[in-house]
Amino acid sequence: MPTATFRIWRGDITGGKFCDYRTDVAEGMVVLDAIHRVQAEQVPDLAVRWNCKAGKCGSCSAEVNGMPRLMCMTRMNQLPIDAPITVEPMRAFPLIKDLVTDVSSNYRAKQRITPFKPRPPDAADGTWRMAQEDVDRIQEFRKCIECFLCQDVCHVLREHRLHEQFIGPRLLVHVAALEMHPLDIESRAEELRTVHGVGYCNITKCCTKVCPESITITDNAIIPLKERVVDECYDPLTKLFRIFRPARAPEAPG
Amino acid sequence: MAEYQTHEHDVLVIGAGGAGLRAAIEASAAGVSVGLICKSLLGKAHTVMAEGGVAAALANVDERDGWQVHFADTMRGGQYVNNWRMAELHAKEAPGGVHELEAWGALFDRTSDGRILQRHFGGHKYPRLAHVGDRTGLEMIRTLQDHAIHRGITVYMEHTILTLLEDGERVVGAFGYDSERGFFHLFHARAVVLTTGGIGRAYKITSNSWEYTGDGQALAYHAGAELVDMEFVQFHPTGMVWPPSVCGILVTEGVRGEGGVLRNKEGRRFMFDDIPELYRQQTADSEEEGWRYTQGDRDARRPPELLTRDHVARCIVREIKAGRGSPHGGVYLDISWIKGKLPSAAERIKKKLPSMYHQFKQLADIDITAEPMEVGPTTHYMMGGVRVDAESQMSTTPGLFAAGECAAGLHGANRLGGNSLSDLLVFGKRAGAYAARFATAHGFGQVRTDQVETAARRALAAFDGDGRPGGAESPYRVQHDLQELMQNRVGIVRREDEMVHARDGIARLRERATRVRVEGNRQYNAGWHTALVLDNLLTVSEAITCAALERRESRGAHFREDHPGKDASAGAFNLVVRKGPDDEMQVRRQPIPEMRPDLKRIVEEMK
Ligand SMILES: Cc1cc2nc3c(=O)[nH]c(=O)nc-3n(C[C@H](O)[C@H](O)[C@H](O)COP(=O)(O)OP(=O)(O)OC[C@H]3O[C@@H](n4cnc5c(N)ncnc54)[C@H](O)[C@@H]3O)c2cc1C
Ligand code: SF4
Ligand code: SF4
Ligand code: FES
């Protein structure tokens, strides 16, 4: 059986370093399997997150040979094993230990976004009617598994560490899903600009390139949102119109 | 003295899958303070992996459907040892649960007139599963999660509960640790809801993640609550078998619902060879009829691939044992054959089963639109669990509620696909409501410090031995050996001598578990976490084995080679497991109450 060297980041907030571990590589293996093997045989306290092992939960995000990847979907046969394979935590987030980072800022950011609010039901039995095309339009955004790999590569978060000022691509996808939801009646244009920092995004498209769900984050989510912000917040006519629109739900969301 | 942080909530929900989130939302809507705990990050629980759909008799696709039919299907699937009151409530309340999700933003696939579309699934008479492609679970958990975070619920991510705290008979809180730092936490609560999911990790081949170690079942058992139906473990017929690293990962039943067929290496549709009496009238006579059924022909009957999971799993095992399996020890599941029937088959498969397409392409280099998959049974779902009252979901221990996979009753001897996601909605909601009611009517009980001290000491024993003899057992090793034991001896096909062997094996593993030692410190230490769940795994494994030994017949998911027939007298009781006065495990036969006449009539009419 061939073997490979894994150069795994080990450490916590106080510091850390790469350590090398050799392990067997079996047919069909993914990087997460190798990490588990190292854990079971050599480093029992190695910290790593995972759940589904099938690319569905978005837990096992890390940087493999410098690329942000889901470890459970990264096949060993896609990597050259003659050189050490580096596995390190997502660098955009504060480290907890080894491959585990503190991603709680993403959860806090979501809490600041105005939640879904549907129009009144279409039918007497309290249900709605929607066309499949309308549903399909935002399916792309709802596929997001919250792996936060897009957040990891976004320079606003990674280099400038503006986690509290900019919600990042993942949460912009979330806002897009809400804004384009066939039933939703809220408008989030104002908060996108003032609270969520959509202006920080300069459309580099790095996020789109790494999304394991192939969501066209920049073109389909962020750019339309930016346009909406321009239309609603800066277009004087729309603005005027907004003033005369009846006040929305008084019980402002938490 | 152990150091810990104390938190106080009226209702404490342990587990943040669909059931836990639904319970927390309902409890907080009742105006009480709610704490919600999960071992992983929010939104990563098992529910996220559910693929096929959520069963509810909306009658959008076939107006002949209704709660009565759903009720009768659930009872038939469970081989009539279900808690019939739960089956009734479930069938009646599931449509409301699905509509509620829609009101909170969930988007399901639509019918041509704009209502929620429903698909066929095994054991359901009419197309009944609301779905979004094959990622229904993600849609459901994300909707609940996004709704819950705006309700003032306090969420404790990556916290694990080790023990429930009792005050006399009653449960008054829970004690556990956080992964990040390994600190202890005491949660003081007026009512506690267990929504911890399944037990798949007791077996070697499973669709379940590391989290599913039977925690809720074991916590309840040690707190004096009763467990029921523990012999009924569902082995899903179609898990991936190759490559080895993905062995056990689920292949949704939706593949068969969309027209996928099972073949052995001779190319034979072997499911036609053995159709159980109970389902004969509802099963297609020919491949032709089966195909028409999957394409929505209302006069056609379902193909035998869509018989209940227990039966399909056993047929697959039969084929493999008879040497008619595929190269890697499975059978073939083929959806690509529909190319011959539909011009745009490849597109349709990718549209209807996108994550399956993706999963096989990326993990096994197989294009399911062009070639068959290799599949075999995988440990999937626990029908058994905490014994609860049908209306309130309260266990036999006051103040302790349970819902979702870790509770029992609804599914009897076998769960129908799609009935779990609906279970979470219906009984999660009920558990939350009744727990809130209990919390309003009762004060905070007294936490016994000796219980906390013992729990803390036991938790740290893996580091320091706690005075026990040394020895260097690895927690991973012990867990692995238990999984192997359960897989080989208490699996799909069971026999008395093998299970006796397993019971002795579990006792030996229990002894080994006391000698487990872990390295490193308390910070995010996977080895330590593994050591801490061993007791739960051993407890549920023992309960499964004891109950399986006691049920001397074959029924649903429980198949005894030495008692291959169904025994009508055994259909009159459930097996209840509880902790005896000397900490020994007791199993007792609990007669099933007589079904209400109106429900009986429904069952008869639909037979
Ligand atoms: C691959 C797959 C596909 C499936 N497809 C379908 C389907 O199509 N239709 C269907 O109806 N069902 C399906 N199921 C079954 C269904 O998904 C599960 O039964 C259901 O999601 C269980 O939900 P739950 O809320 O009970 O628990 P889970 O979603 O399993 O959540 C359990 C929660 O409890 C927490 N927890 C556990 N122990 C502790 C502890 N000690 N301390 C603190 N927290 C704890 C976990 O962290 C987690 O948050 C599928 C299952 C799998 C694995
Ligand atoms: S496109 Fe915008 S959100 Fe995406 S990585 Fe670039 S700056 Fe960040
Ligand atoms: S948008 Fe894509 S990369 Fe970003 S969190 Fe979602 S799935 Fe991950
Ligand atoms: S473990 Fe779920 S995405 Fe990798």
PDB file of N, CA and C in Angstrom, chain B residues 241-288:
ATOM      1  N   VAL B 241     -20.927   0.840  -1.072  1.00  0.00           N
ATOM      2  CA  VAL B 241     -20.013  -0.200  -0.590  1.00  0.00           C
ATOM      3  C   VAL B 241     -18.574   0.022  -1.058  1.00  0.00           C
ATOM      4  N   TRP B 242     -18.387   0.849  -2.031  1.00  0.00           N
ATOM      5  CA  TRP B 242     -17.047   1.028  -2.586  1.00  0.00           C
ATOM      6  C   TRP B 242     -16.841   2.481  -2.971  1.00  0.00           C
ATOM      7  N   PRO B 243     -15.686   3.056  -2.801  1.00  0.00           N
ATOM      8  CA  PRO B 243     -14.494   2.534  -2.117  1.00  0.00           C
ATOM      9  C   PRO B 243     -14.696   2.404  -0.610  1.00  0.00           C
ATOM     10  N   PRO B 244     -13.786   1.664   0.055  1.00  0.00           N
ATOM     11  CA  PRO B 244     -13.971   1.329   1.473  1.00  0.00           C
ATOM     12  C   PRO B 244     -14.210   2.551   2.350  1.00  0.00           C
ATOM     13  N   SER B 245     -13.570   3.659   2.015  1.00  0.00           N
ATOM     14  CA  SER B 245     -13.667   4.814   2.901  1.00  0.00           C
ATOM     15  C   SER B 245     -15.073   5.413   2.911  1.00  0.00           C
ATOM     16  N   VAL B 246     -15.894   5.119   1.920  1.00  0.00           N
ATOM     17  CA  VAL B 246     -17.248   5.684   1.924  1.00  0.00           C
ATOM     18  C   VAL B 246     -18.289   4.623   2.250  1.00  0.00           C
ATOM     19  N   CYS B 247     -17.814   3.428   2.576  1.00  0.00           N
ATOM     20  CA  CYS B 247     -18.720   2.325   2.867  1.00  0.00           C
ATOM     21  C   CYS B 247     -19.740   2.746   3.929  1.00  0.00           C
ATOM     22  N   GLY B 248     -21.000   2.581   3.633  1.00  0.00           N
ATOM     23  CA  GLY B 248     -22.046   2.924   4.594  1.00  0.00           C
ATOM     24  C   GLY B 248     -22.765   4.212   4.287  1.00  0.00           C
ATOM     25  N   ILE B 249     -22.148   5.087   3.527  1.00  0.00           N
ATOM     26  CA  ILE B 249     -22.796   6.372   3.207  1.00  0.00           C
ATOM     27  C   ILE B 249     -24.081   6.122   2.413  1.00  0.00           C
ATOM     28  N   LEU B 250     -25.109   6.842   2.775  1.00  0.00           N
ATOM     29  CA  LEU B 250     -26.435   6.532   2.260  1.00  0.00           C
ATOM     30  C   LEU B 250     -26.640   6.856   0.788  1.00  0.00           C
ATOM     31  N   VAL B 251     -27.369   5.960   0.134  1.00  0.00           N
ATOM     32  CA  VAL B 251     -27.883   6.219  -1.209  1.00  0.00           C
ATOM     33  C   VAL B 251     -29.398   6.302  -1.050  1.00  0.00           C
ATOM     34  N   THR B 252     -29.937   7.472  -1.272  1.00  0.00           N
ATOM     35  CA  THR B 252     -31.336   7.688  -0.913  1.00  0.00           C
ATOM     36  C   THR B 252     -32.299   6.749  -1.634  1.00  0.00           C
ATOM     37  N   GLU B 253     -33.349   6.407  -0.923  1.00  0.00           N
ATOM     38  CA  GLU B 253     -34.424   5.607  -1.481  1.00  0.00           C
ATOM     39  C   GLU B 253     -35.056   6.327  -2.668  1.00  0.00           C
ATOM     40  N   GLY B 254     -34.869   7.650  -2.709  1.00  0.00           N
ATOM     41  CA  GLY B 254     -35.368   8.456  -3.822  1.00  0.00           C
ATOM     42  C   GLY B 254     -34.906   7.920  -5.173  1.00  0.00           C
ATOM     43  N   VAL B 255     -33.735   7.268  -5.195  1.00  0.00           N
ATOM     44  CA  VAL B 255     -33.244   6.695  -6.451  1.00  0.00           C
ATOM     45  C   VAL B 255     -34.240   5.651  -6.953  1.00  0.00           C
ATOM     46  N   ARG B 256     -34.745   4.824  -6.029  1.00  0.00           N
ATOM     47  CA  ARG B 256     -35.726   3.804  -6.420  1.00  0.00           C
ATOM     48  C   ARG B 256     -37.078   4.466  -6.699  1.00  0.00           C
ATOM     49  N   GLY B 257     -37.381   5.521  -5.957  1.00  0.00           N
ATOM     50  CA  GLY B 257     -38.631   6.239  -6.185  1.00  0.00           C
ATOM     51  C   GLY B 257     -38.692   6.858  -7.574  1.00  0.00           C
ATOM     52  N   GLU B 258     -37.520   7.201  -8.101  1.00  0.00           N
ATOM     53  CA  GLU B 258     -37.469   7.808  -9.427  1.00  0.00           C
ATOM     54  C   GLU B 258     -37.333   6.759 -10.531  1.00  0.00           C
ATOM     55  N   GLY B 259     -37.382   5.498 -10.151  1.00  0.00           N
ATOM     56  CA  GLY B 259     -37.349   4.455 -11.180  1.00  0.00           C
ATOM     57  C   GLY B 259     -36.127   3.549 -11.120  1.00  0.00           C
ATOM     58  N   GLY B 260     -35.228   3.757 -10.168  1.00  0.00           N
ATOM     59  CA  GLY B 260     -34.040   2.919 -10.027  1.00  0.00           C
ATOM     60  C   GLY B 260     -34.418   1.488  -9.664  1.00  0.00           C
ATOM     61  N   VAL B 261     -33.687   0.525 -10.204  1.00  0.00           N
ATOM     62  CA  VAL B 261     -34.008  -0.885  -9.945  1.00  0.00           C
ATOM     63  C   VAL B 261     -32.793  -1.610  -9.374  1.00  0.00           C
ATOM     64  N   LEU B 262     -33.073  -2.700  -8.644  1.00  0.00           N
ATOM     65  CA  LEU B 262     -32.005  -3.503  -8.069  1.00  0.00           C
ATOM     66  C   LEU B 262     -31.785  -4.752  -8.921  1.00  0.00           C
ATOM     67  N   ARG B 263     -30.539  -5.043  -9.208  1.00  0.00           N
ATOM     68  CA  ARG B 263     -30.217  -6.256  -9.969  1.00  0.00           C
ATOM     69  C   ARG B 263     -29.043  -6.978  -9.326  1.00  0.00           C
ATOM     70  N   ASN B 264     -29.019  -8.305  -9.499  1.00  0.00           N
ATOM     71  CA  ASN B 264     -27.839  -9.034  -9.054  1.00  0.00           C
ATOM     72  C   ASN B 264     -26.857  -9.116 -10.217  1.00  0.00           C
ATOM     73  N   LYS B 265     -25.767  -9.860 -10.001  1.00  0.00           N
ATOM     74  CA  LYS B 265     -24.719  -9.826 -11.037  1.00  0.00           C
ATOM     75  C   LYS B 265     -25.169 -10.526 -12.313  1.00  0.00           C
ATOM     76  N   GLU B 266     -26.243 -11.329 -12.184  1.00  0.00           N
ATOM     77  CA  GLU B 266     -26.779 -11.964 -13.397  1.00  0.00           C
ATOM     78  C   GLU B 266     -27.734 -11.030 -14.136  1.00  0.00           C
ATOM     79  N   GLY B 267     -27.934  -9.849 -13.571  1.00  0.00           N
ATOM     80  CA  GLY B 267     -28.810  -8.883 -14.222  1.00  0.00           C
ATOM     81  C   GLY B 267     -30.279  -9.078 -13.871  1.00  0.00           C
ATOM     82  N   ARG B 268     -30.563  -9.949 -12.912  1.00  0.00           N
ATOM     83  CA  ARG B 268     -31.946 -10.273 -12.582  1.00  0.00           C
ATOM     84  C   ARG B 268     -32.512  -9.274 -11.580  1.00  0.00           C
ATOM     85  N   ARG B 269     -33.753  -8.851 -11.779  1.00  0.00           N
ATOM     86  CA  ARG B 269     -34.434  -8.004 -10.792  1.00  0.00           C
ATOM     87  C   ARG B 269     -34.933  -8.904  -9.676  1.00  0.00           C
ATOM     88  N   PHE B 270     -34.033  -9.209  -8.763  1.00  0.00           N
ATOM     89  CA  PHE B 270     -34.315 -10.244  -7.760  1.00  0.00           C
ATOM     90  C   PHE B 270     -35.429  -9.869  -6.781  1.00  0.00           C
ATOM     91  N   MET B 271     -35.774  -8.587  -6.724  1.00  0.00           N
ATOM     92  CA  MET B 271     -36.836  -8.196  -5.792  1.00  0.00           C
ATOM     93  C   MET B 271     -38.184  -8.812  -6.171  1.00  0.00           C
ATOM     94  N   PHE B 272     -38.320  -9.213  -7.424  1.00  0.00           N
ATOM     95  CA  PHE B 272     -39.577  -9.855  -7.823  1.00  0.00           C
ATOM     96  C   PHE B 272     -39.693 -11.279  -7.263  1.00  0.00           C
ATOM     97  N   ASP B 273     -38.568 -11.826  -6.782  1.00  0.00           N
ATOM     98  CA  ASP B 273     -38.565 -13.232  -6.375  1.00  0.00           C
ATOM     99  C   ASP B 273     -39.221 -13.495  -5.029  1.00  0.00           C
ATOM    100  N   ASP B 274     -39.362 -12.465  -4.204  1.00  0.00           N
ATOM    101  CA  ASP B 274     -39.902 -12.705  -2.868  1.00  0.00           C
ATOM    102  C   ASP B 274     -40.711 -11.484  -2.435  1.00  0.00           C
ATOM    103  N   ILE B 275     -42.021 -11.588  -2.564  1.00  0.00           N
ATOM    104  CA  ILE B 275     -42.893 -10.476  -2.185  1.00  0.00           C
ATOM    105  C   ILE B 275     -43.746 -10.912  -0.997  1.00  0.00           C
ATOM    106  N   PRO B 276     -43.614 -10.230   0.131  1.00  0.00           N
ATOM    107  CA  PRO B 276     -44.318 -10.698   1.331  1.00  0.00           C
ATOM    108  C   PRO B 276     -45.846 -10.607   1.165  1.00  0.00           C
ATOM    109  N   GLU B 277     -46.515 -11.522   1.838  1.00  0.00           N
ATOM    110  CA  GLU B 277     -47.959 -11.629   1.750  1.00  0.00           C
ATOM    111  C   GLU B 277     -48.657 -10.291   2.037  1.00  0.00           C
ATOM    112  N   LEU B 278     -48.170  -9.610   3.107  1.00  0.00           N
ATOM    113  CA  LEU B 278     -48.804  -8.373   3.555  1.00  0.00           C
ATOM    114  C   LEU B 278     -48.849  -7.305   2.448  1.00  0.00           C
ATOM    115  N   TYR B 279     -47.950  -7.421   1.489  1.00  0.00           N
ATOM    116  CA  TYR B 279     -47.819  -6.385   0.460  1.00  0.00           C
ATOM    117  C   TYR B 279     -48.150  -6.872  -0.950  1.00  0.00           C
ATOM    118  N   ARG B 280     -48.547  -8.154  -1.053  1.00  0.00           N
ATOM    119  CA  ARG B 280     -48.714  -8.720  -2.388  1.00  0.00           C
ATOM    120  C   ARG B 280     -49.688  -7.915  -3.256  1.00  0.00           C
ATOM    121  N   GLN B 281     -50.812  -7.564  -2.632  1.00  0.00           N
ATOM    122  CA  GLN B 281     -51.847  -6.865  -3.398  1.00  0.00           C
ATOM    123  C   GLN B 281     -51.418  -5.499  -3.906  1.00  0.00           C
ATOM    124  N   GLN B 282     -50.419  -4.922  -3.218  1.00  0.00           N
ATOM    125  CA  GLN B 282     -50.027  -3.562  -3.596  1.00  0.00           C
ATOM    126  C   GLN B 282     -48.790  -3.543  -4.472  1.00  0.00           C
ATOM    127  N   THR B 283     -48.297  -4.714  -4.871  1.00  0.00           N
ATOM    128  CA  THR B 283     -47.026  -4.746  -5.582  1.00  0.00           C
ATOM    129  C   THR B 283     -47.226  -5.124  -7.040  1.00  0.00           C
ATOM    130  N   ALA B 284     -46.426  -4.497  -7.895  1.00  0.00           N
ATOM    131  CA  ALA B 284     -46.555  -4.716  -9.335  1.00  0.00           C
ATOM    132  C   ALA B 284     -46.259  -6.164  -9.703  1.00  0.00           C
ATOM    133  N   ASP B 285     -46.930  -6.635 -10.750  1.00  0.00           N
ATOM    134  CA  ASP B 285     -46.705  -7.987 -11.253  1.00  0.00           C
ATOM    135  C   ASP B 285     -45.542  -8.035 -12.234  1.00  0.00           C
ATOM    136  N   SER B 286     -45.325  -6.906 -12.881  1.00  0.00           N
ATOM    137  CA  SER B 286     -44.318  -6.923 -13.950  1.00  0.00           C
ATOM    138  C   SER B 286     -43.440  -5.690 -13.857  1.00  0.00           C
ATOM    139  N   GLU B 287     -42.292  -5.766 -14.517  1.00  0.00           N
ATOM    140  CA  GLU B 287     -41.372  -4.627 -14.542  1.00  0.00           C
ATOM    141  C   GLU B 287     -42.056  -3.422 -15.175  1.00  0.00           C
ATOM    142  N   GLU B 288     -42.832  -3.706 -16.176  1.00  0.00           N
ATOM    143  CA  GLU B 288     -43.598  -2.715 -16.915  1.00  0.00           C
ATOM    144  C   GLU B 288     -44.511  -1.915 -15.969  1.00  0.00           C
TER     145      GLU B 288
END
